[in-house]
mmCIF file of C-alpha atoms in Angstrom:
data_model
loop_
_atom_site.group_PDB
_atom_site.id
_atom_site.type_symbol
_atom_site.label_atom_id
_atom_site.label_comp_id
_atom_site.label_asym_id
_atom_site.label_seq_id
_atom_site.Cartn_x
_atom_site.Cartn_y
_atom_site.Cartn_z
ATOM 1 C CA ALA A 1235 -25.574 -2.815 12.395
ATOM 2 C CA GLN A 1236 -22.674 -1.215 10.615
ATOM 3 C CA LYS A 1237 -23.070 2.119 8.917
ATOM 4 C CA ILE A 1238 -20.702 4.379 7.000
ATOM 5 C CA THR A 1239 -21.544 7.991 6.225
ATOM 6 C CA GLN A 1240 -19.820 10.312 3.785
ATOM 7 C CA THR A 1241 -21.481 13.704 4.040
ATOM 8 C CA GLN A 1242 -19.747 15.377 1.097
ATOM 9 C CA PRO A 1243 -21.268 14.275 -2.213
ATOM 10 C CA GLY A 1244 -18.803 16.432 -4.143
ATOM 11 C CA MET A 1245 -15.741 18.533 -3.479
ATOM 12 C CA PHE A 1246 -13.407 20.785 -5.400
ATOM 13 C CA VAL A 1247 -9.753 21.305 -4.587
ATOM 14 C CA GLN A 1248 -7.091 23.354 -6.259
ATOM 15 C CA GLU A 1249 -4.203 21.423 -7.720
ATOM 16 C CA LYS A 1250 -1.283 21.090 -5.273
ATOM 17 C CA GLU A 1251 -3.454 21.841 -2.262
ATOM 18 C CA ALA A 1252 -4.479 19.377 0.428
ATOM 19 C CA VAL A 1253 -8.033 18.123 0.818
ATOM 20 C CA THR A 1254 -9.888 16.213 3.523
ATOM 21 C CA LEU A 1255 -12.680 13.789 2.704
ATOM 22 C CA ASP A 1256 -14.957 13.049 5.637
ATOM 23 C CA CYS A 1257 -16.072 9.641 6.827
ATOM 24 C CA THR A 1258 -17.965 8.693 9.955
ATOM 25 C CA TYR A 1259 -18.977 5.224 10.963
ATOM 26 C CA ASP A 1260 -21.103 3.385 13.453
ATOM 27 C CA THR A 1261 -20.585 -0.109 14.748
ATOM 28 C CA SER A 1262 -20.952 -2.023 17.977
ATOM 29 C CA ASP A 1263 -18.094 -4.336 17.093
ATOM 30 C CA PRO A 1264 -14.914 -3.393 19.006
ATOM 31 C CA SER A 1265 -12.729 -4.809 16.246
ATOM 32 C CA TYR A 1266 -13.077 -3.425 12.761
ATOM 33 C CA GLY A 1267 -11.111 -2.088 9.841
ATOM 34 C CA LEU A 1268 -11.555 1.097 7.891
ATOM 35 C CA PHE A 1269 -10.567 1.398 4.243
ATOM 36 C CA TRP A 1270 -10.517 4.055 1.593
ATOM 37 C CA TYR A 1271 -10.911 3.218 -2.076
ATOM 38 C CA LYS A 1272 -10.637 5.389 -5.169
ATOM 39 C CA GLN A 1273 -12.893 4.786 -8.155
ATOM 40 C CA PRO A 1274 -11.935 6.635 -11.354
ATOM 41 C CA SER A 1275 -14.461 7.094 -14.131
ATOM 42 C CA SER A 1276 -13.276 3.835 -15.668
ATOM 43 C CA GLY A 1277 -14.876 2.008 -12.744
ATOM 44 C CA GLU A 1278 -12.132 0.020 -11.080
ATOM 45 C CA MET A 1279 -11.797 0.189 -7.309
ATOM 46 C CA ILE A 1280 -8.306 1.079 -6.135
ATOM 47 C CA PHE A 1281 -7.318 0.414 -2.535
ATOM 48 C CA LEU A 1282 -5.678 3.445 -0.950
ATOM 49 C CA ILE A 1283 -5.245 3.040 2.776
ATOM 50 C CA TYR A 1284 -6.260 0.974 5.795
ATOM 51 C CA GLN A 1285 -6.750 1.751 9.500
ATOM 52 C CA GLY A 1286 -7.388 -0.882 12.138
ATOM 53 C CA SER A 1287 -9.547 -0.094 15.133
ATOM 54 C CA TYR A 1288 -6.727 -0.993 17.499
ATOM 55 C CA ASP A 1289 -4.013 0.848 15.627
ATOM 56 C CA GLN A 1290 -2.459 3.539 17.784
ATOM 57 C CA GLN A 1291 -1.069 5.617 14.959
ATOM 58 C CA ASN A 1292 -2.832 7.136 12.001
ATOM 59 C CA ALA A 1293 -2.151 5.294 8.777
ATOM 60 C CA THR A 1294 -0.174 6.953 5.997
ATOM 61 C CA GLU A 1295 0.517 5.832 2.434
ATOM 62 C CA GLY A 1296 2.436 8.339 0.347
ATOM 63 C CA ARG A 1297 0.204 11.361 -0.202
ATOM 64 C CA TYR A 1298 -2.679 9.700 1.620
ATOM 65 C CA SER A 1299 -3.163 9.823 5.348
ATOM 66 C CA LEU A 1300 -6.052 8.778 7.499
ATOM 67 C CA ASN A 1301 -7.130 11.008 10.367
ATOM 68 C CA PHE A 1302 -8.553 8.395 12.722
ATOM 69 C CA GLN A 1303 -10.508 9.712 15.679
ATOM 70 C CA LYS A 1304 -11.919 6.663 17.393
ATOM 71 C CA ALA A 1305 -13.957 8.452 20.047
ATOM 72 C CA ARG A 1306 -15.673 10.494 17.374
ATOM 73 C CA LYS A 1307 -15.961 7.470 15.076
ATOM 74 C CA SER A 1308 -14.432 9.300 12.196
ATOM 75 C CA ALA A 1309 -11.830 8.226 9.651
ATOM 76 C CA ASN A 1310 -11.189 11.130 7.335
ATOM 77 C CA LEU A 1311 -8.912 10.788 4.333
ATOM 78 C CA VAL A 1312 -6.377 13.530 3.757
ATOM 79 C CA ILE A 1313 -4.819 13.867 0.321
ATOM 80 C CA SER A 1314 -1.819 16.153 0.253
ATOM 81 C CA ALA A 1315 -0.551 18.000 -2.819
ATOM 82 C CA SER A 1316 -3.563 17.159 -4.977
ATOM 83 C CA GLN A 1317 -2.962 16.151 -8.561
ATOM 84 C CA LEU A 1318 -5.288 16.229 -11.538
ATOM 85 C CA GLY A 1319 -5.256 12.445 -11.542
ATOM 86 C CA ASP A 1320 -6.809 12.441 -8.084
ATOM 87 C CA SER A 1321 -10.152 13.432 -9.585
ATOM 88 C CA ALA A 1322 -12.394 10.451 -8.890
ATOM 89 C CA MET A 1323 -15.003 9.008 -6.559
ATOM 90 C CA TYR A 1324 -13.687 8.116 -3.127
ATOM 91 C CA PHE A 1325 -15.361 5.528 -0.940
ATOM 92 C CA CYS A 1326 -14.876 4.906 2.732
ATOM 93 C CA ALA A 1327 -15.576 1.347 3.819
ATOM 94 C CA MET A 1328 -15.646 -0.681 7.003
ATOM 95 C CA SER A 1329 -14.994 -4.358 7.400
ATOM 96 C CA TYR A 1330 -17.291 -6.435 9.548
ATOM 97 C CA ALA A 1331 -17.905 -10.091 10.277
ATOM 98 C CA GLY A 1332 -14.235 -10.604 9.490
ATOM 99 C CA ASN A 1333 -14.635 -10.459 5.760
ATOM 100 C CA MET A 1334 -17.331 -8.195 4.520
ATOM 101 C CA LEU A 1335 -17.258 -4.542 3.608
ATOM 102 C CA THR A 1336 -19.910 -1.905 3.895
ATOM 103 C CA PHE A 1337 -19.408 1.252 1.876
ATOM 104 C CA GLY A 1338 -20.278 4.884 2.354
ATOM 105 C CA GLY A 1339 -22.115 6.796 -0.340
ATOM 106 C CA GLY A 1340 -18.931 8.202 -1.792
ATOM 107 C CA THR A 1341 -17.463 11.646 -2.420
ATOM 108 C CA ARG A 1342 -16.673 12.916 -5.873
ATOM 109 C CA LEU A 1343 -13.427 14.859 -5.801
ATOM 110 C CA MET A 1344 -12.632 17.255 -8.593
ATOM 111 C CA VAL A 1345 -9.150 18.751 -8.801
ATOM 112 C CA LYS A 1346 -8.943 22.129 -10.524
ATOM 113 C CA PRO A 1347 -5.851 23.057 -12.517
ATOM 114 C CA GLY B 1240 0.430 -8.813 -6.361
ATOM 115 C CA ALA B 1241 -3.195 -9.455 -5.418
ATOM 116 C CA VAL B 1242 -4.667 -8.956 -8.872
ATOM 117 C CA VAL B 1243 -8.302 -9.712 -9.549
ATOM 118 C CA SER B 1244 -9.408 -10.096 -13.131
ATOM 119 C CA GLN B 1245 -13.030 -9.717 -14.182
ATOM 120 C CA HIS B 1246 -14.433 -10.613 -17.554
ATOM 121 C CA PRO B 1247 -16.181 -9.394 -19.627
ATOM 122 C CA SER B 1248 -15.797 -5.691 -18.997
ATOM 123 C CA TRP B 1249 -18.881 -4.704 -20.980
ATOM 124 C CA VAL B 1250 -21.905 -6.657 -22.111
ATOM 125 C CA ILE B 1251 -24.835 -5.491 -24.205
ATOM 126 C CA CYS B 1252 -27.529 -8.059 -24.859
ATOM 127 C CA LYS B 1253 -31.197 -8.582 -25.447
ATOM 128 C CA SER B 1254 -33.764 -8.993 -22.736
ATOM 129 C CA GLY B 1255 -34.155 -12.628 -21.711
ATOM 130 C CA THR B 1256 -30.505 -13.512 -22.238
ATOM 131 C CA SER B 1257 -28.466 -15.060 -19.447
ATOM 132 C CA VAL B 1258 -25.089 -13.458 -18.869
ATOM 133 C CA LYS B 1259 -22.117 -14.995 -17.092
ATOM 134 C CA ILE B 1260 -19.444 -12.839 -15.457
ATOM 135 C CA GLU B 1261 -16.154 -14.334 -14.335
ATOM 136 C CA CYS B 1262 -13.984 -13.178 -11.469
ATOM 137 C CA ARG B 1263 -10.492 -14.601 -11.127
ATOM 138 C CA SER B 1264 -7.792 -14.087 -8.554
ATOM 139 C CA LEU B 1265 -4.636 -14.225 -10.661
ATOM 140 C CA ASP B 1266 -1.836 -14.491 -8.148
ATOM 141 C CA PHE B 1267 -3.479 -15.654 -4.963
ATOM 142 C CA GLN B 1268 -6.102 -18.068 -3.750
ATOM 143 C CA ALA B 1269 -9.386 -16.768 -2.464
ATOM 144 C CA THR B 1270 -11.724 -18.954 -0.450
ATOM 145 C CA THR B 1271 -14.135 -16.058 -0.388
ATOM 146 C CA MET B 1272 -15.086 -13.649 -3.116
ATOM 147 C CA PHE B 1273 -17.680 -10.924 -3.088
ATOM 148 C CA TRP B 1274 -20.089 -9.648 -5.696
ATOM 149 C CA TYR B 1275 -21.279 -6.055 -5.671
ATOM 150 C CA ARG B 1276 -23.705 -4.069 -7.737
ATOM 151 C CA GLN B 1277 -23.370 -0.368 -8.372
ATOM 152 C CA PHE B 1278 -25.960 1.897 -9.943
ATOM 153 C CA PRO B 1279 -24.861 5.176 -11.548
ATOM 154 C CA LYS B 1280 -23.667 7.733 -9.033
ATOM 155 C CA GLN B 1281 -24.334 5.377 -6.148
ATOM 156 C CA SER B 1282 -22.240 3.310 -3.836
ATOM 157 C CA LEU B 1283 -21.430 -0.364 -4.027
ATOM 158 C CA MET B 1284 -24.030 -2.689 -2.623
ATOM 159 C CA LEU B 1285 -23.000 -6.165 -1.584
ATOM 160 C CA MET B 1286 -25.066 -8.767 -3.378
ATOM 161 C CA ALA B 1287 -23.551 -11.984 -2.139
ATOM 162 C CA THR B 1288 -20.548 -13.675 -0.648
ATOM 163 C CA SER B 1289 -19.167 -16.465 -2.763
ATOM 164 C CA ASN B 1290 -17.646 -19.352 -0.825
ATOM 165 C CA GLU B 1291 -15.391 -21.893 -2.498
ATOM 166 C CA GLY B 1292 -16.978 -25.315 -2.520
ATOM 167 C CA SER B 1293 -20.218 -24.260 -0.904
ATOM 168 C CA LYS B 1294 -23.310 -22.217 -1.529
ATOM 169 C CA ALA B 1295 -23.132 -18.478 -1.787
ATOM 170 C CA THR B 1296 -24.548 -16.288 0.942
ATOM 171 C CA TYR B 1297 -26.944 -13.724 -0.457
ATOM 172 C CA GLU B 1298 -27.804 -10.377 1.020
ATOM 173 C CA GLN B 1299 -31.376 -9.594 1.858
ATOM 174 C CA GLY B 1300 -33.413 -8.682 -1.182
ATOM 175 C CA VAL B 1301 -31.112 -10.350 -3.706
ATOM 176 C CA GLU B 1302 -32.826 -13.089 -5.698
ATOM 177 C CA LYS B 1303 -30.847 -16.301 -5.544
ATOM 178 C CA ASP B 1304 -32.461 -17.723 -8.642
ATOM 179 C CA LYS B 1305 -31.808 -14.553 -10.564
ATOM 180 C CA PHE B 1306 -28.160 -14.176 -9.664
ATOM 181 C CA LEU B 1307 -26.497 -17.577 -9.683
ATOM 182 C CA ILE B 1308 -23.072 -17.749 -8.103
ATOM 183 C CA ASN B 1309 -20.616 -20.568 -8.499
ATOM 184 C CA HIS B 1310 -17.240 -20.697 -6.774
ATOM 185 C CA ALA B 1311 -15.816 -23.898 -8.129
ATOM 186 C CA SER B 1312 -12.148 -23.256 -7.388
ATOM 187 C CA LEU B 1313 -9.954 -21.123 -5.186
ATOM 188 C CA THR B 1314 -9.319 -18.708 -8.043
ATOM 189 C CA LEU B 1315 -12.632 -18.456 -9.865
ATOM 190 C CA SER B 1316 -16.114 -17.283 -9.018
ATOM 191 C CA THR B 1317 -18.839 -16.721 -11.571
ATOM 192 C CA LEU B 1318 -22.018 -14.676 -11.425
ATOM 193 C CA THR B 1319 -24.753 -15.567 -13.884
ATOM 194 C CA VAL B 1320 -27.576 -13.107 -14.366
ATOM 195 C CA THR B 1321 -30.373 -15.366 -15.567
ATOM 196 C CA SER B 1322 -32.993 -14.145 -18.031
ATOM 197 C CA ALA B 1323 -31.732 -10.609 -17.714
ATOM 198 C CA HIS B 1324 -34.115 -7.687 -18.100
ATOM 199 C CA PRO B 1325 -33.475 -3.954 -18.465
ATOM 200 C CA GLU B 1326 -33.757 -3.406 -14.718
ATOM 201 C CA ASP B 1327 -30.754 -5.694 -14.278
ATOM 202 C CA SER B 1328 -28.614 -3.224 -16.174
ATOM 203 C CA SER B 1329 -25.907 -2.102 -13.799
ATOM 204 C CA PHE B 1330 -22.216 -2.190 -12.997
ATOM 205 C CA TYR B 1331 -21.237 -5.466 -11.370
ATOM 206 C CA ILE B 1332 -17.923 -5.728 -9.586
ATOM 207 C CA CYS B 1333 -16.266 -8.562 -7.746
ATOM 208 C CA SER B 1334 -13.615 -8.591 -5.073
ATOM 209 C CA ALA B 1335 -11.425 -11.018 -3.219
ATOM 210 C CA ARG B 1336 -9.108 -10.844 -0.296
ATOM 211 C CA ALA B 1337 -5.641 -12.295 -0.277
ATOM 212 C CA GLY B 1338 -4.113 -13.810 2.803
ATOM 213 C CA ASP B 1339 -5.895 -14.940 5.920
ATOM 214 C CA ARG B 1340 -9.140 -13.678 7.330
ATOM 215 C CA GLY B 1341 -7.538 -10.833 9.203
ATOM 216 C CA ARG B 1342 -9.470 -7.615 9.049
ATOM 217 C CA ASN B 1343 -6.436 -5.664 7.907
ATOM 218 C CA GLN B 1344 -6.373 -7.335 4.527
ATOM 219 C CA PRO B 1345 -7.969 -5.129 1.894
ATOM 220 C CA GLN B 1346 -10.318 -6.520 -0.658
ATOM 221 C CA HIS B 1347 -8.949 -6.293 -4.161
ATOM 222 C CA PHE B 1348 -11.440 -5.537 -6.857
ATOM 223 C CA GLY B 1349 -11.859 -6.569 -10.431
ATOM 224 C CA ASP B 1350 -12.348 -3.859 -13.020
ATOM 225 C CA GLY B 1351 -16.084 -4.424 -13.086
ATOM 226 C CA THR B 1352 -18.594 -5.401 -15.753
ATOM 227 C CA ARG B 1353 -21.016 -2.941 -17.283
ATOM 228 C CA LEU B 1354 -24.165 -4.837 -18.140
ATOM 229 C CA SER B 1355 -26.674 -3.220 -20.473
ATOM 230 C CA ILE B 1356 -29.872 -5.088 -21.257
ATOM 231 C CA LEU B 1357 -31.838 -3.817 -24.218
#
């Protein structure tokens, strides 16, 4: 069975500083994908970044980077130079059975001015 | 690209009413769409996988007769909450994936529907 764990229910970060959101996963499938989504208070789910299980390099997308440690089964999201607009819920998710996603419990990030 | 539109965004109705939610992929075709439910301050829980031209696949514990899913075309899936009751009040959100079935394709989400049953 697939399982995603986000151990930080809430986090604060000072504006312009970097922050790391933790994500660990468990799966017996050798091929999988890891995703991070942002959900503002308005509710929409915004795709941020993807990491494939066979990817050799850590994924980066602008201010977002994914610290992928396969042996430890972790896929932490790093947001550099935090902005006030980064305040939101962040969900880590894993694809399985080719199509489906299972989500972690989420981390609420609050950026302080 | 890869825009998913969901309608309506907010519904308030009386107990016993059936409510239909539409999910459309605007600029791509989706043979598979997904329906999720999210309670306040909780994560998304997959309810069912909607397959174009065939029956939906429901997750364990989700009532098929309660949550009717129709995926009549490659760009439209609908979720009908039949005879809704207050406990059905929740945030419902759909998603679809553009491109092939490769695992590196992200799911793109609609903006969600807030359903409030009085």
